[in-house]
Coordinates of C-alpha atoms and ligand atoms in Angstrom, one line a residue:
M15 CA -24.0 -8.5 -9.8
S16 CA -23.1 -5.3 -11.7
V17 CA -20.6 -2.9 -10.0
N18 CA -20.7 0.8 -10.4
L19 CA -18.0 2.9 -8.7
K20 CA -18.6 6.1 -10.6
G21 CA -18.3 9.2 -8.3
R22 CA -17.0 7.1 -5.4
S23 CA -13.9 8.0 -3.3
F24 CA -11.2 5.4 -2.5
L25 CA -10.2 6.1 1.1
T26 CA -9.8 2.6 2.6
L27 CA -10.7 -0.9 1.3
M28 CA -13.1 -1.2 4.3
D29 CA -15.5 1.1 2.3
L30 CA -15.6 -1.4 -0.7
S31 CA -17.5 -4.7 -1.0
P32 CA -15.6 -7.8 -2.1
A33 CA -17.4 -7.6 -5.5
E34 CA -16.2 -4.0 -5.9
I35 CA -12.6 -5.0 -5.1
R36 CA -12.9 -7.9 -7.6
H37 CA -14.2 -5.5 -10.2
L38 CA -11.1 -3.2 -9.7
L39 CA -8.8 -6.3 -9.9
D40 CA -10.4 -7.4 -13.2
L41 CA -10.1 -3.9 -14.6
S42 CA -6.5 -3.7 -13.5
H43 CA -5.5 -6.9 -15.3
D44 CA -7.5 -5.8 -18.4
L45 CA -5.8 -2.3 -18.5
K46 CA -2.4 -3.9 -18.0
A47 CA -2.9 -6.3 -20.9
K48 CA -4.2 -3.4 -23.1
K49 CA -1.1 -1.3 -22.3
R50 CA 1.2 -4.2 -23.0
A51 CA -0.5 -4.6 -26.4
G52 CA 0.1 -0.9 -27.1
H53 CA -3.4 0.3 -26.5
C54 CA -4.4 3.1 -24.1
G55 CA -7.8 4.6 -24.1
E56 CA -9.3 8.0 -23.5
A57 CA -11.3 7.1 -20.4
L58 CA -9.9 10.2 -18.6
K59 CA -10.1 12.7 -21.5
G60 CA -10.9 16.1 -20.2
K61 CA -10.4 15.1 -16.6
N62 CA -8.1 17.1 -14.3
I63 CA -6.7 15.4 -11.2
V64 CA -4.7 17.1 -8.4
L65 CA -2.0 15.2 -6.5
L66 CA -1.4 16.5 -3.0
F67 CA 1.7 15.1 -1.3
E68 CA 2.7 16.0 2.3
K69 CA 5.1 13.0 2.3
T70 CA 7.6 12.0 -0.4
S71 CA 6.9 9.4 -3.1
T72 CA 8.3 7.7 -6.1
R73 CA 5.8 5.0 -7.1
T74 CA 2.5 6.6 -6.1
R75 CA 3.1 10.0 -7.6
C76 CA 4.5 8.5 -10.9
A77 CA 1.7 5.9 -11.0
F78 CA -1.0 8.6 -10.8
E79 CA 0.8 10.8 -13.4
V80 CA 1.4 8.0 -16.0
A81 CA -2.1 6.5 -15.4
V82 CA -3.8 9.8 -16.0
H83 CA -1.7 10.7 -19.0
D84 CA -2.2 7.3 -20.6
E85 CA -6.0 7.8 -20.5
G86 CA -5.9 11.3 -21.9
G87 CA -6.3 13.3 -18.6
H88 CA -4.2 16.0 -16.9
V89 CA -2.5 16.2 -13.5
T90 CA -1.4 19.1 -11.2
F91 CA 1.2 18.2 -8.5
L92 CA 1.3 20.1 -5.2
D93 CA 3.8 19.5 -2.4
P94 CA 3.5 21.1 1.0
G95 CA 5.8 24.0 0.1
S96 CA 3.9 25.1 -2.9
S97 CA 0.3 25.7 -1.7
Q98 CA -1.6 27.4 1.1
M99 CA -3.0 24.0 2.2
G100 CA -3.1 23.5 6.0
K101 CA -0.9 26.5 6.8
K102 CA -2.9 29.5 5.6
E103 CA -6.1 27.7 4.6
S104 CA -8.0 24.9 6.3
M105 CA -8.4 21.5 4.7
E106 CA -12.2 22.1 4.5
D107 CA -11.7 25.3 2.5
T108 CA -8.9 23.7 0.4
A109 CA -11.3 20.8 -0.4
K110 CA -14.1 23.2 -1.5
V111 CA -11.7 25.2 -3.7
L112 CA -10.0 22.1 -5.3
G113 CA -13.5 20.5 -5.9
R114 CA -14.3 23.5 -8.2
F115 CA -11.2 23.0 -10.3
F116 CA -10.6 19.3 -10.4
D117 CA -12.5 16.1 -11.2
G118 CA -10.5 14.1 -8.6
I119 CA -8.1 14.6 -5.7
E120 CA -5.3 12.3 -4.6
Y121 CA -3.8 12.9 -1.1
R122 CA -0.7 11.4 0.6
G123 CA 0.0 12.6 4.1
F124 CA -0.3 11.8 7.8
D125 CA -3.8 11.9 9.1
Q126 CA -6.6 9.7 7.7
G127 CA -9.0 12.5 8.8
V128 CA -7.6 14.7 6.0
V129 CA -8.7 12.3 3.2
E130 CA -12.0 12.0 4.9
C131 CA -12.3 15.8 5.1
L132 CA -11.4 16.2 1.5
A133 CA -14.0 13.6 0.5
E134 CA -16.7 15.2 2.6
H135 CA -16.2 18.8 1.4
S136 CA -14.8 18.6 -2.2
G137 CA -17.7 17.0 -4.0
V138 CA -15.4 14.9 -6.2
P139 CA -13.7 11.5 -5.7
V140 CA -10.8 11.5 -3.4
Y141 CA -8.0 8.8 -3.5
N142 CA -5.9 7.8 -0.5
G143 CA -2.3 7.7 -1.7
L144 CA -1.1 6.7 1.9
T145 CA -1.8 7.9 5.3
D146 CA -0.3 6.9 8.7
V147 CA -3.0 4.2 9.0
D148 CA -3.7 2.9 5.5
H149 CA -2.4 2.5 1.9
P150 CA -5.3 1.0 -0.1
T151 CA -4.0 1.6 -3.7
Q152 CA -1.0 -0.5 -2.8
I153 CA -3.2 -3.5 -1.8
I154 CA -5.0 -3.5 -5.2
A155 CA -1.6 -3.7 -6.9
D156 CA -0.4 -6.4 -4.5
L157 CA -3.6 -8.6 -4.9
M158 CA -3.1 -8.3 -8.6
T159 CA 0.5 -9.4 -8.3
M160 CA -0.5 -12.4 -6.2
E161 CA -3.0 -13.4 -8.9
E162 CA -0.4 -13.2 -11.6
H163 CA 2.1 -15.4 -9.6
L164 CA 0.0 -17.8 -7.5
H165 CA -2.5 -19.1 -10.0
K166 CA -5.0 -20.0 -7.3
P167 CA -8.0 -18.1 -5.9
L168 CA -7.1 -15.4 -3.4
R169 CA -9.4 -16.9 -0.8
H170 CA -7.2 -20.1 -0.8
S171 CA -4.1 -18.0 0.0
K172 CA -2.2 -17.0 3.2
V173 CA -0.3 -13.7 3.6
V174 CA 2.2 -13.1 6.4
F175 CA 3.2 -9.5 7.0
V176 CA 6.5 -9.4 8.8
G177 CA 7.8 -6.5 11.0
D178 CA 6.1 -3.4 12.2
V179 CA 2.6 -4.8 12.7
R180 CA 1.1 -1.5 13.6
N181 CA 2.0 0.4 10.5
N182 CA -0.1 1.6 7.5
M183 CA 0.8 -1.4 5.3
C184 CA -0.1 -3.9 8.0
Y185 CA -3.5 -2.3 8.5
A186 CA -4.1 -2.0 4.8
W187 CA -3.3 -5.8 4.4
M188 CA -5.6 -6.7 7.3
Y189 CA -8.5 -4.9 5.5
G190 CA -7.6 -6.3 2.1
C191 CA -7.3 -9.9 3.4
A192 CA -10.5 -9.7 5.5
K193 CA -12.5 -8.4 2.5
M194 CA -11.2 -11.1 0.1
G195 CA -11.2 -14.1 2.5
I196 CA -7.3 -14.4 2.7
D197 CA -5.8 -15.8 5.9
F198 CA -3.6 -13.1 7.3
V199 CA -0.8 -13.1 9.9
G200 CA 1.0 -10.1 11.3
Y201 CA 4.3 -11.5 12.5
G202 CA 6.2 -9.2 14.8
P203 CA 7.4 -8.5 18.3
R204 CA 4.9 -8.4 21.2
S205 CA 5.5 -4.7 22.0
L206 CA 4.4 -3.7 18.5
I207 CA 1.5 -6.1 18.6
E208 CA 0.3 -4.5 21.8
G209 CA 0.6 -1.1 20.1
A210 CA -1.7 -2.1 17.2
D211 CA -4.9 0.0 16.9
Q212 CA -7.8 -2.0 18.6
Q213 CA -10.5 -0.4 16.5
A214 CA -8.7 -1.3 13.3
L215 CA -8.3 -4.9 14.6
D216 CA -12.0 -5.1 15.5
R217 CA -13.2 -3.8 12.2
A218 CA -11.0 -6.1 10.2
G219 CA -11.8 -9.0 12.6
A220 CA -15.6 -8.6 12.0
E221 CA -15.0 -8.6 8.2
A222 CA -12.8 -11.7 8.5
R223 CA -15.6 -13.5 10.3
R224 CA -18.0 -12.6 7.5
S225 CA -15.6 -13.8 4.8
G226 CA -14.5 -16.9 6.7
C227 CA -10.8 -16.2 6.9
T228 CA -8.4 -15.9 9.9
L229 CA -6.6 -12.8 11.1
T230 CA -3.8 -13.2 13.6
L231 CA -1.1 -11.0 15.1
T232 CA 1.6 -13.1 16.7
E233 CA 5.3 -13.3 17.6
D234 CA 5.2 -17.1 17.1
P235 CA 7.4 -18.1 14.1
G236 CA 5.2 -21.2 13.8
A237 CA 2.7 -18.9 12.1
L238 CA 5.0 -18.7 9.0
K239 CA 4.0 -22.2 8.1
G240 CA 2.0 -22.5 4.9
A241 CA 2.5 -18.8 3.8
D242 CA 2.0 -18.1 0.1
V243 CA 3.4 -14.6 0.6
L244 CA 5.9 -13.1 3.0
Y245 CA 5.4 -9.4 2.9
S246 CA 7.9 -6.9 4.4
D247 CA 8.1 -3.1 4.8
I248 CA 10.6 -0.6 6.3
W249 CA 10.8 -0.7 10.1
A250 CA 10.2 3.0 10.7
S251 CA 7.7 4.6 8.4
M252 CA 7.8 8.1 7.0
G253 CA 7.5 10.5 10.0
E254 CA 9.0 8.0 12.4
E255 CA 12.7 8.5 11.6
D256 CA 13.5 9.2 15.2
L257 CA 12.6 5.6 16.0
I258 CA 15.1 4.0 13.6
P259 CA 17.8 2.8 16.1
E260 CA 15.2 1.4 18.6
R261 CA 13.3 -0.4 15.8
A262 CA 16.5 -1.8 14.3
K263 CA 17.2 -3.5 17.6
L264 CA 13.6 -4.7 18.2
L265 CA 13.0 -6.0 14.6
A266 CA 16.4 -7.6 13.8
P267 CA 15.0 -11.1 14.5
F268 CA 12.3 -10.3 11.9
R269 CA 14.6 -9.5 9.0
V270 CA 13.4 -11.6 6.1
D271 CA 16.1 -14.0 5.1
E272 CA 16.4 -17.4 3.3
R273 CA 15.8 -19.2 6.6
M274 CA 12.5 -17.4 7.1
L275 CA 11.4 -18.3 3.6
A276 CA 12.3 -21.9 4.4
D277 CA 10.3 -21.8 7.6
T278 CA 7.1 -21.3 5.6
G279 CA 7.6 -24.8 4.3
N280 CA 6.4 -23.5 0.9
P281 CA 9.1 -23.8 -1.8
D282 CA 7.1 -21.4 -4.0
V283 CA 6.6 -18.7 -1.4
L284 CA 6.6 -15.2 -2.8
F285 CA 8.6 -12.4 -1.2
M286 CA 6.7 -9.1 -1.6
H287 CA 7.4 -5.5 -0.5
C288 CA 5.7 -2.2 -1.1
L289 CA 9.1 -0.5 -1.6
P290 CA 11.2 1.6 -0.9
S291 CA 13.3 -1.1 0.8
F292 CA 16.5 -1.2 2.8
H293 CA 18.2 -4.4 1.6
D294 CA 21.8 -3.3 0.9
G295 CA 24.1 -0.4 1.7
N296 CA 23.2 1.6 -1.4
T297 CA 21.0 4.2 0.2
Q298 CA 22.2 7.2 2.2
L299 CA 20.2 6.2 5.2
A300 CA 21.2 2.5 5.3
A301 CA 24.9 3.6 4.9
Q302 CA 24.8 6.3 7.5
W303 CA 23.2 4.0 10.1
L304 CA 25.5 1.1 9.2
E305 CA 28.5 3.4 10.0
Q306 CA 27.1 3.8 13.5
G307 CA 26.7 0.0 13.8
V308 CA 22.9 0.0 13.2
D309 CA 21.6 -2.4 10.5
I310 CA 18.2 -1.1 9.3
R311 CA 17.8 -3.7 6.5
E312 CA 14.4 -5.4 6.8
V313 CA 15.3 -8.0 4.2
T314 CA 18.5 -9.5 3.0
D315 CA 19.9 -8.6 -0.4
Q316 CA 19.8 -12.3 -1.3
V317 CA 16.0 -12.6 -0.7
F318 CA 15.3 -9.1 -2.2
R319 CA 17.1 -10.0 -5.5
G320 CA 16.3 -13.7 -5.3
P321 CA 13.9 -15.9 -7.3
H322 CA 11.0 -15.6 -4.8
S323 CA 10.9 -11.8 -5.0
V324 CA 8.2 -10.1 -7.1
V325 CA 8.8 -6.6 -5.8
F326 CA 9.2 -4.9 -9.2
D327 CA 6.1 -6.6 -10.6
Q328 CA 4.3 -5.0 -7.6
A329 CA 5.8 -1.6 -8.4
E330 CA 4.7 -1.8 -12.0
N331 CA 1.2 -2.9 -11.0
R332 CA 0.8 0.2 -8.9
M333 CA 0.3 2.1 -12.2
H334 CA -2.2 -0.4 -13.7
A335 CA -4.2 -0.6 -10.4
I336 CA -4.3 3.2 -9.9
K337 CA -5.4 3.5 -13.5
A338 CA -8.3 1.1 -12.9
I339 CA -9.3 2.9 -9.7
L340 CA -9.4 6.3 -11.6
V341 CA -11.2 4.9 -14.7
A342 CA -13.8 3.1 -12.5
T343 CA -14.6 6.1 -10.3
L344 CA -14.4 8.9 -13.0
Ligands
CP15 N1 5.0 1.9 -2.3 C1 4.9 3.2 -2.3 O1 3.8 3.8 -2.0 O2 6.0 3.9 -2.8 P1 6.2 5.4 -2.8 O3 6.4 5.9 -1.4 O4 7.5 5.6 -3.7 O5 5.0 6.1 -3.5
NVA16 N1 5.1 2.1 5.9 C1 5.8 2.8 4.8 C2 5.1 2.5 3.5 C3 5.8 3.2 2.3 C4 5.1 2.9 1.0 C5 5.7 4.3 5.2 O1 4.7 4.8 5.5 O2 6.8 5.0 5.1

């Protein structure tokens, strides 16, 4: 079956078919091999992409910039302080203006409704660089990383996401696993499970039934058994900083450590993380909270730096995956 994503937006993996996701993964591997061999193309020559960031970023911003430059295109970066967006001009009007200048729009912010509005009104492909409820470009990079390290079909794999099971990364994983037939467990405390968005669970659940995989949210550590991947994320996402002390207390039993890796029963289990991560005292936030007796580390330094960890491969793959998404859609 031939796949054509030209002109399409990339707002959530729920909008893509498994064959389209497979196509993006194949293209990501291919572009990575080409770059490693010293070859970049001109697939984005003459293309202008605008990067809108209402939240901070290291990987996503740099991945878009390098990917576009590698393929001969140009980027413009706008943060909330340097445009009229939202304050003096509605998102609808902003979308209509940007669509006249640019060939594609990347957006990172809070409300998923904003990427949908940009896609509806700009007339050009829009890329979700993270919202409060999704992070789809991260999942393409992560599936790619799994394929590099697991050497077995994705549909024979099991991913356990540990921690805040109602955050953007957990939903993005639910969608990615449901589409690709990967057994998925969200392992976290009952209060957060109860706070998970029912509509998101229903949509992912219906897709999981179609692809024949399981999708479970649980506080039972027995669900770790047989995991191929233990995936962690910070305990309070961007915009939730006020919740840090309460989350640190709630999620302390879910800090990923050597023992949790052992509880999977899989000696080759991968530790994955979207980054940024609190795993030592070498960040301002972790150090400030530690002084007040609050430990916000979601993973031990031993696991983060240990042999199971593939976190920096994931980070590199953000660039190859985002390049594939841009090349396929533009
Ligand atoms: N993983 C990720 O999206 O990283 P940034 O917040 O640095 O973009
Ligand atoms: N859940 C995190 C992901 C960062 C890539 C956040 O939204 O801050």
